[in-house]
Every structure is written in structure tokens, then in C-alpha cells.
Short mmCIF file of C-alpha atoms and ligand atoms in Angstrom, two decimals:
data_model
loop_
_atom_site.label_atom_id
_atom_site.label_comp_id
_atom_site.label_asym_id
_atom_site.label_seq_id
_atom_site.Cartn_x
_atom_site.Cartn_y
_atom_site.Cartn_z
CA MET A 1 0.00 0.00 0.00
CA LYS A 2 1.31 3.47 -0.84
CA ASP A 3 2.76 5.87 1.70
CA ARG A 4 -0.02 8.19 2.92
CA ASN A 5 2.12 10.30 5.24
CA PRO A 6 0.74 13.84 4.74
CA SER A 7 3.85 15.38 6.32
CA ARG A 8 6.02 14.19 3.38
CA GLU A 9 6.21 17.12 0.95
CA SER A 10 5.32 16.45 -2.69
CA PRO A 11 5.94 19.40 -5.02
CA GLU A 12 3.76 17.79 -7.72
CA LYS A 13 0.79 17.28 -5.40
CA LYS A 14 1.32 20.75 -3.96
CA ALA A 15 1.29 22.38 -7.41
CA ALA A 16 -1.94 20.62 -8.42
CA GLY A 17 -3.62 21.22 -5.07
CA ILE A 18 -2.84 24.91 -5.07
CA ALA A 19 -3.74 25.44 -8.76
CA ALA A 20 -7.26 24.08 -8.15
CA ALA A 21 -7.82 26.70 -5.45
CA ASP A 22 -7.99 29.27 -8.31
CA LEU A 23 -11.36 27.72 -9.31
CA VAL A 24 -12.91 28.82 -6.01
CA SER A 25 -14.50 32.26 -5.74
CA ASP A 26 -16.58 34.33 -3.31
CA GLY A 27 -19.96 32.91 -2.31
CA MET A 28 -19.18 29.32 -3.27
CA VAL A 29 -20.08 26.20 -1.32
CA VAL A 30 -16.98 24.01 -1.70
CA GLY A 31 -16.66 20.23 -1.24
CA LEU A 32 -13.32 19.40 0.40
CA GLY A 33 -11.91 15.97 -0.47
CA THR A 34 -9.58 13.77 1.53
CA GLY A 35 -5.89 12.86 1.16
CA SER A 36 -2.47 14.44 0.92
CA THR A 37 -3.11 16.32 -2.36
CA THR A 38 -6.40 17.85 -1.24
CA ALA A 39 -4.65 18.85 2.00
CA TYR A 40 -2.67 21.38 -0.08
CA THR A 41 -5.91 22.75 -1.54
CA ILE A 42 -7.43 23.10 1.93
CA SER A 43 -4.37 24.95 3.28
CA GLU A 44 -4.34 27.24 0.25
CA LEU A 45 -8.06 27.99 0.60
CA GLY A 46 -7.41 28.74 4.30
CA ARG A 47 -4.73 31.27 3.30
CA ARG A 48 -7.16 32.88 0.85
CA VAL A 49 -9.97 32.96 3.45
CA ALA A 50 -7.57 34.82 5.78
CA ARG A 51 -7.14 37.36 2.95
CA GLY A 52 -10.93 37.79 2.51
CA LEU A 53 -12.20 34.90 0.35
CA ASP A 54 -15.81 34.26 1.40
CA ILE A 55 -16.69 30.55 1.15
CA ILE A 56 -18.30 27.79 3.16
CA ALA A 57 -17.30 24.14 2.86
CA VAL A 58 -18.63 20.61 3.20
CA VAL A 59 -16.04 18.04 4.30
CA THR A 60 -15.71 14.39 3.22
CA SER A 61 -13.91 12.91 6.26
CA TYR A 62 -12.62 13.59 9.75
CA GLN A 63 -9.26 14.32 8.10
CA SER A 64 -10.64 17.10 5.88
CA GLU A 65 -12.77 18.41 8.78
CA MET A 66 -9.70 18.74 11.01
CA LEU A 67 -7.62 20.38 8.24
CA ALA A 68 -10.43 22.81 7.34
CA ILE A 69 -10.95 23.85 10.96
CA GLN A 70 -7.18 24.32 11.34
CA ALA A 71 -7.16 26.42 8.14
CA GLY A 72 -10.00 28.66 9.40
CA ILE A 73 -12.54 27.64 6.75
CA THR A 74 -16.21 27.95 7.80
CA LEU A 75 -17.94 24.57 7.60
CA THR A 76 -21.50 23.68 6.74
CA SER A 77 -23.25 20.35 6.28
CA LEU A 78 -24.56 18.59 3.22
CA ALA A 79 -27.99 18.64 4.88
CA GLU A 80 -27.90 22.45 4.93
CA HIS A 81 -26.28 22.75 1.48
CA PRO A 82 -27.22 19.75 -0.68
CA GLU A 83 -26.04 21.70 -3.76
CA ILE A 84 -22.29 22.29 -3.87
CA ASP A 85 -20.65 24.63 -6.40
CA ILE A 86 -17.36 22.77 -6.71
CA ALA A 87 -15.84 19.63 -5.14
CA ILE A 88 -12.05 19.18 -5.22
CA ASP A 89 -10.60 15.78 -4.41
CA GLY A 90 -7.64 13.45 -4.94
CA ALA A 91 -7.34 10.17 -6.84
CA ASP A 92 -5.53 6.83 -6.66
CA GLN A 93 -5.62 6.24 -10.43
CA ILE A 94 -6.95 8.15 -13.45
CA ASP A 95 -7.41 6.70 -16.95
CA SER A 96 -7.24 8.48 -20.29
CA ASN A 97 -11.04 9.02 -20.27
CA LEU A 98 -10.80 10.57 -16.78
CA ASN A 99 -12.43 7.62 -15.05
CA VAL A 100 -10.99 7.54 -11.55
CA ILE A 101 -10.41 5.08 -8.70
CA LYS A 102 -10.55 6.59 -5.21
CA GLY A 103 -10.75 5.36 -1.63
CA GLY A 104 -7.08 4.83 -0.73
CA GLY A 105 -7.92 6.78 2.42
CA ALA A 106 -11.19 4.86 2.95
CA ALA A 107 -13.21 8.06 2.44
CA HIS A 108 -14.73 7.31 -0.98
CA THR A 109 -18.35 6.96 0.19
CA ARG A 110 -18.63 10.53 1.47
CA GLU A 111 -16.37 11.69 -1.36
CA LYS A 112 -18.80 10.21 -3.89
CA VAL A 113 -21.81 11.75 -2.16
CA VAL A 114 -20.16 15.18 -2.20
CA SER A 115 -19.00 14.79 -5.83
CA CYS A 116 -22.55 13.92 -6.89
CA ALA A 117 -23.89 16.98 -5.06
CA ALA A 118 -21.39 19.22 -6.88
CA LYS A 119 -21.98 21.19 -10.07
CA ARG A 120 -18.29 20.71 -10.91
CA PHE A 121 -16.07 17.86 -9.72
CA VAL A 122 -12.32 18.45 -10.00
CA ILE A 123 -9.55 15.93 -9.32
CA VAL A 124 -6.09 16.99 -8.13
CA ALA A 125 -3.19 14.53 -8.41
CA ASP A 126 0.46 14.05 -9.28
CA GLU A 127 1.35 12.53 -12.65
CA SER A 128 2.11 9.08 -11.17
CA LYS A 129 -1.67 8.61 -10.89
CA MET A 130 -2.22 8.71 -14.68
CA SER A 131 -2.59 5.41 -16.55
CA ASP A 132 -3.95 4.51 -20.00
CA GLN A 133 -6.35 2.03 -18.37
CA LEU A 134 -7.44 1.41 -14.79
CA ASP A 135 -5.83 -1.57 -13.05
CA HIS A 136 -5.68 -0.34 -9.44
CA TYR A 137 -7.61 -2.28 -6.79
CA VAL A 138 -11.10 -0.91 -6.19
CA PRO A 139 -11.83 0.05 -2.56
CA LEU A 140 -15.27 -1.11 -1.39
CA GLU A 141 -16.90 0.21 1.77
CA VAL A 142 -18.80 -2.77 3.15
CA LEU A 143 -21.25 -3.36 5.98
CA PRO A 144 -19.30 -5.54 8.48
CA TYR A 145 -22.30 -7.87 8.76
CA ALA A 146 -22.22 -8.55 4.99
CA ARG A 147 -18.46 -9.04 4.54
CA GLU A 148 -18.46 -12.74 3.67
CA LEU A 149 -21.36 -12.29 1.23
CA VAL A 150 -19.46 -9.47 -0.48
CA PHE A 151 -16.27 -11.60 -0.60
CA LYS A 152 -18.24 -14.33 -2.39
CA LYS A 153 -19.95 -11.94 -4.82
CA ILE A 154 -16.61 -10.31 -5.74
CA LYS A 155 -15.08 -13.73 -6.45
CA ASP A 156 -18.17 -14.58 -8.54
CA ILE A 157 -17.29 -11.65 -10.86
CA CYS A 158 -13.61 -12.75 -11.00
CA GLY A 159 -12.34 -10.21 -8.47
CA ASP A 160 -9.73 -10.81 -5.79
CA PRO A 161 -11.01 -9.30 -2.49
CA VAL A 162 -8.73 -8.43 0.44
CA LEU A 163 -9.94 -7.06 3.77
CA ARG A 164 -8.02 -3.84 4.52
CA LEU A 165 -6.20 -4.15 7.84
CA ALA A 166 -5.28 -1.24 10.11
CA SER A 167 -1.61 -0.38 10.70
CA LYS A 168 -1.84 1.04 14.24
CA LYS A 169 -4.77 -1.06 15.47
CA ASP A 170 -5.29 -4.81 15.45
CA GLY A 171 -7.87 -5.96 12.94
CA PRO A 172 -9.64 -4.20 10.08
CA VAL A 173 -9.68 -0.53 9.08
CA ILE A 174 -12.97 1.01 10.20
CA SER A 175 -14.22 3.82 7.94
CA ASP A 176 -15.55 7.17 9.20
CA ASN A 177 -19.01 5.60 8.72
CA GLY A 178 -18.19 2.56 10.90
CA ASN A 179 -17.77 0.07 8.04
CA PHE A 180 -15.06 -2.30 6.74
CA ILE A 181 -13.02 -1.70 3.57
CA ILE A 182 -12.45 -4.51 1.09
CA ASP A 183 -9.86 -3.82 -1.64
CA ALA A 184 -10.88 -5.76 -4.74
CA SER A 185 -8.50 -6.33 -7.67
CA PHE A 186 -9.91 -7.06 -11.12
CA GLY A 187 -6.72 -6.94 -13.24
CA MET A 188 -7.10 -4.58 -16.19
CA ILE A 189 -10.49 -2.85 -16.00
CA HIS A 190 -11.54 -2.61 -19.66
CA ASP A 191 -15.03 -1.23 -18.96
CA PRO A 192 -15.07 0.93 -15.79
CA LEU A 193 -18.75 1.86 -16.26
CA ALA A 194 -19.84 -1.80 -16.44
CA LEU A 195 -17.76 -2.72 -13.37
CA SER A 196 -19.14 0.31 -11.52
CA GLU A 197 -22.70 -0.83 -12.28
CA ASN A 198 -21.95 -4.45 -11.27
CA LEU A 199 -20.49 -3.32 -7.94
CA SER A 200 -23.44 -0.99 -7.30
CA HIS A 201 -25.74 -4.03 -7.55
CA ILE A 202 -23.96 -6.06 -4.84
CA THR A 203 -25.96 -5.88 -1.62
CA GLY A 204 -23.75 -5.11 1.37
CA ILE A 205 -21.43 -2.76 -0.54
CA VAL A 206 -22.22 0.71 0.77
CA GLU A 207 -20.16 2.38 -2.00
CA HIS A 208 -17.30 1.51 -4.35
CA GLY A 209 -14.34 3.61 -5.43
CA ILE A 210 -14.94 3.93 -9.19
CA PHE A 211 -15.85 7.52 -10.10
CA ILE A 212 -17.13 8.21 -13.62
CA ASN A 213 -18.40 11.72 -12.90
CA VAL A 214 -15.18 13.75 -13.06
CA ASP A 215 -15.29 17.11 -14.90
CA ASP A 216 -11.66 18.22 -14.75
CA VAL A 217 -8.30 16.84 -13.67
CA TYR A 218 -5.36 18.98 -12.48
CA ILE A 219 -2.08 17.08 -12.76
CA GLY A 220 1.04 18.35 -10.98
CA LYS A 221 4.17 17.53 -12.97
CA LYS A 222 7.82 17.02 -12.01
CA ASN A 223 8.76 20.20 -13.92
CA GLY A 224 6.53 22.19 -11.55
CA LYS A 225 3.83 22.83 -14.17
CA VAL A 226 0.19 21.79 -13.82
CA GLY A 227 -1.63 20.07 -16.71
CA MET A 228 -5.38 20.53 -16.99
CA LEU A 229 -7.58 17.84 -18.58
CA LYS A 230 -11.29 18.25 -19.28
CA SER A 231 -13.75 15.39 -19.47
CA GLN A 232 -15.31 14.79 -22.89
CA LYS A 233 -18.19 12.86 -21.29
CA LYS A 234 -20.37 15.81 -20.26
C1 5RP B 301 -9.27 9.06 -0.02
C2 5RP B 301 -8.97 9.24 -1.45
C3 5RP B 301 -7.81 10.10 -1.81
O1 5RP B 301 -8.29 11.23 -2.44
C4 5RP B 301 -6.87 9.33 -2.69
O2 5RP B 301 -6.45 8.16 -1.98
C5 5RP B 301 -5.66 10.15 -3.09
O3 5RP B 301 -4.85 10.43 -1.99
P1 5RP B 301 -3.52 11.30 -2.09
O4 5RP B 301 -3.90 12.67 -2.55
O5 5RP B 301 -2.98 11.28 -0.67
O6 5RP B 301 -2.59 10.61 -3.06
O7 5RP B 301 -9.65 8.75 -2.34
O8 5RP B 301 -10.27 8.09 0.17
#
């Protein structure tokens, strides 16, 4: 599993995270994603709020809540603001059609809810996340009660499910919603939409990590520049 230490500086992630902050303007309701790249966006938005930017934000995890509070960003809830102007979030893998796999931080359920509430959904990532086709494992948030059923159903569709274990706790990772995470590998994913639909039909999976609703991707590059990709799907 990749290193998720947010204290390790990444100039590429920083460049992408900060560039996306330019999309945020006064009066917006902003969805704040989870992960080390979005952390740069949240800090940058905090700096801009201190200089007068007038926004409110909906968070996607305890991590983004803590960072947003630290940054001085006013928070609201999805219940109060079910329509979000822009959601900015990270990714574990992005294909050439801007289909994305998320959930490396086990936050993909709330991230998907917030992305679906947003008029514009923007991904921020470093260039190592780009791939012609998706082949990353797909994180599944699963009701603990249904875990063995989900294991069986994933094997039935030729997936290889692994229960995600915690690193500083014995036993499984527990999501912010109190559920287990199963990481399911499917080899090369030739049809992300079909797999997304199949996974959505498995009872016991609360949400899976395939996102096919991305509008824009900001990619931080080793040369310090940021590439911007726009989805052709919408
Ligand atoms: C959390 C996520 C993250 O956005 C994703 O794992 C990317 O993380 P990072 O920006 O640290 O590489 O989906 O559930």
C-alpha cells in the first residue's frame, strides 16, 4: 500500500492542489476531499480565506474536517447545502477518459456523495496517478455484517477481495461511517462503467471507489507545471 504520510512534501501534489484553489470564488459552497493532495488545496483555501475569500465548505472525512478547521474555513453540512458549487478531491488512479479510482484513504463513500452533489467535480493529483487504463484495486466500503457475502460476490465476478487491515490497530480498518473496507483487484479494468454498475448491484457494498463523474483533472508535474484535462463525457 502506498505511503499516505501527509507530512512528506510532494511538489507535484502541492502544485496541483494549489492550482485548483484558483477555481474557487466568493460565495461558493466548496466540497473538500480527503488525502495528501487535497490537503494542499485546503491549506491554500485557508490562506485565501484569511485574505478575505468568502466561502463555506462541506467536508468528506474527519481528516478534511480537522484540516479545514485548522485552516480557518467555515464549515457547513450537506444537509444544509445539498447543492455544492465545486468539489475538489484526490485520486488513486486516473485513466485516459478521466475515469478515476478513489478510496485509498477509505473516504470514498462521502467523497462520492459530495462529488454527486457538486456542479463541478475536479480531481487533483500528481502525474504518477495517470494510466492509459485502470488496473488499481477498487476500494469497497462494506457493511461488516455482509463481509463474507461481499467476498463471495466479488469472487463470482472474478475479483480478488482483500480485507483492509489497520496499521496502528489490530484488525480491520474502520471507515468514518463505521464500516469495513475490502480492496478488490480485477486486473485490467476494460469497462469501468460496467464494473461500476456491477459493484453498485452487490448488496452489502455501501459504495465503491470507481468515479465516472469527473469534470476536470489537475495534474502536478515534475517540472513544476500543472496540466489541466477536461472530461469529454459531459
Ligand atoms: C481518499 C482518497 C484520496 O483522495 C486518494 O487516496 C488520493 O490520496 P492522495 O492525494 O494522498 O494521493 O480517495 O479516500
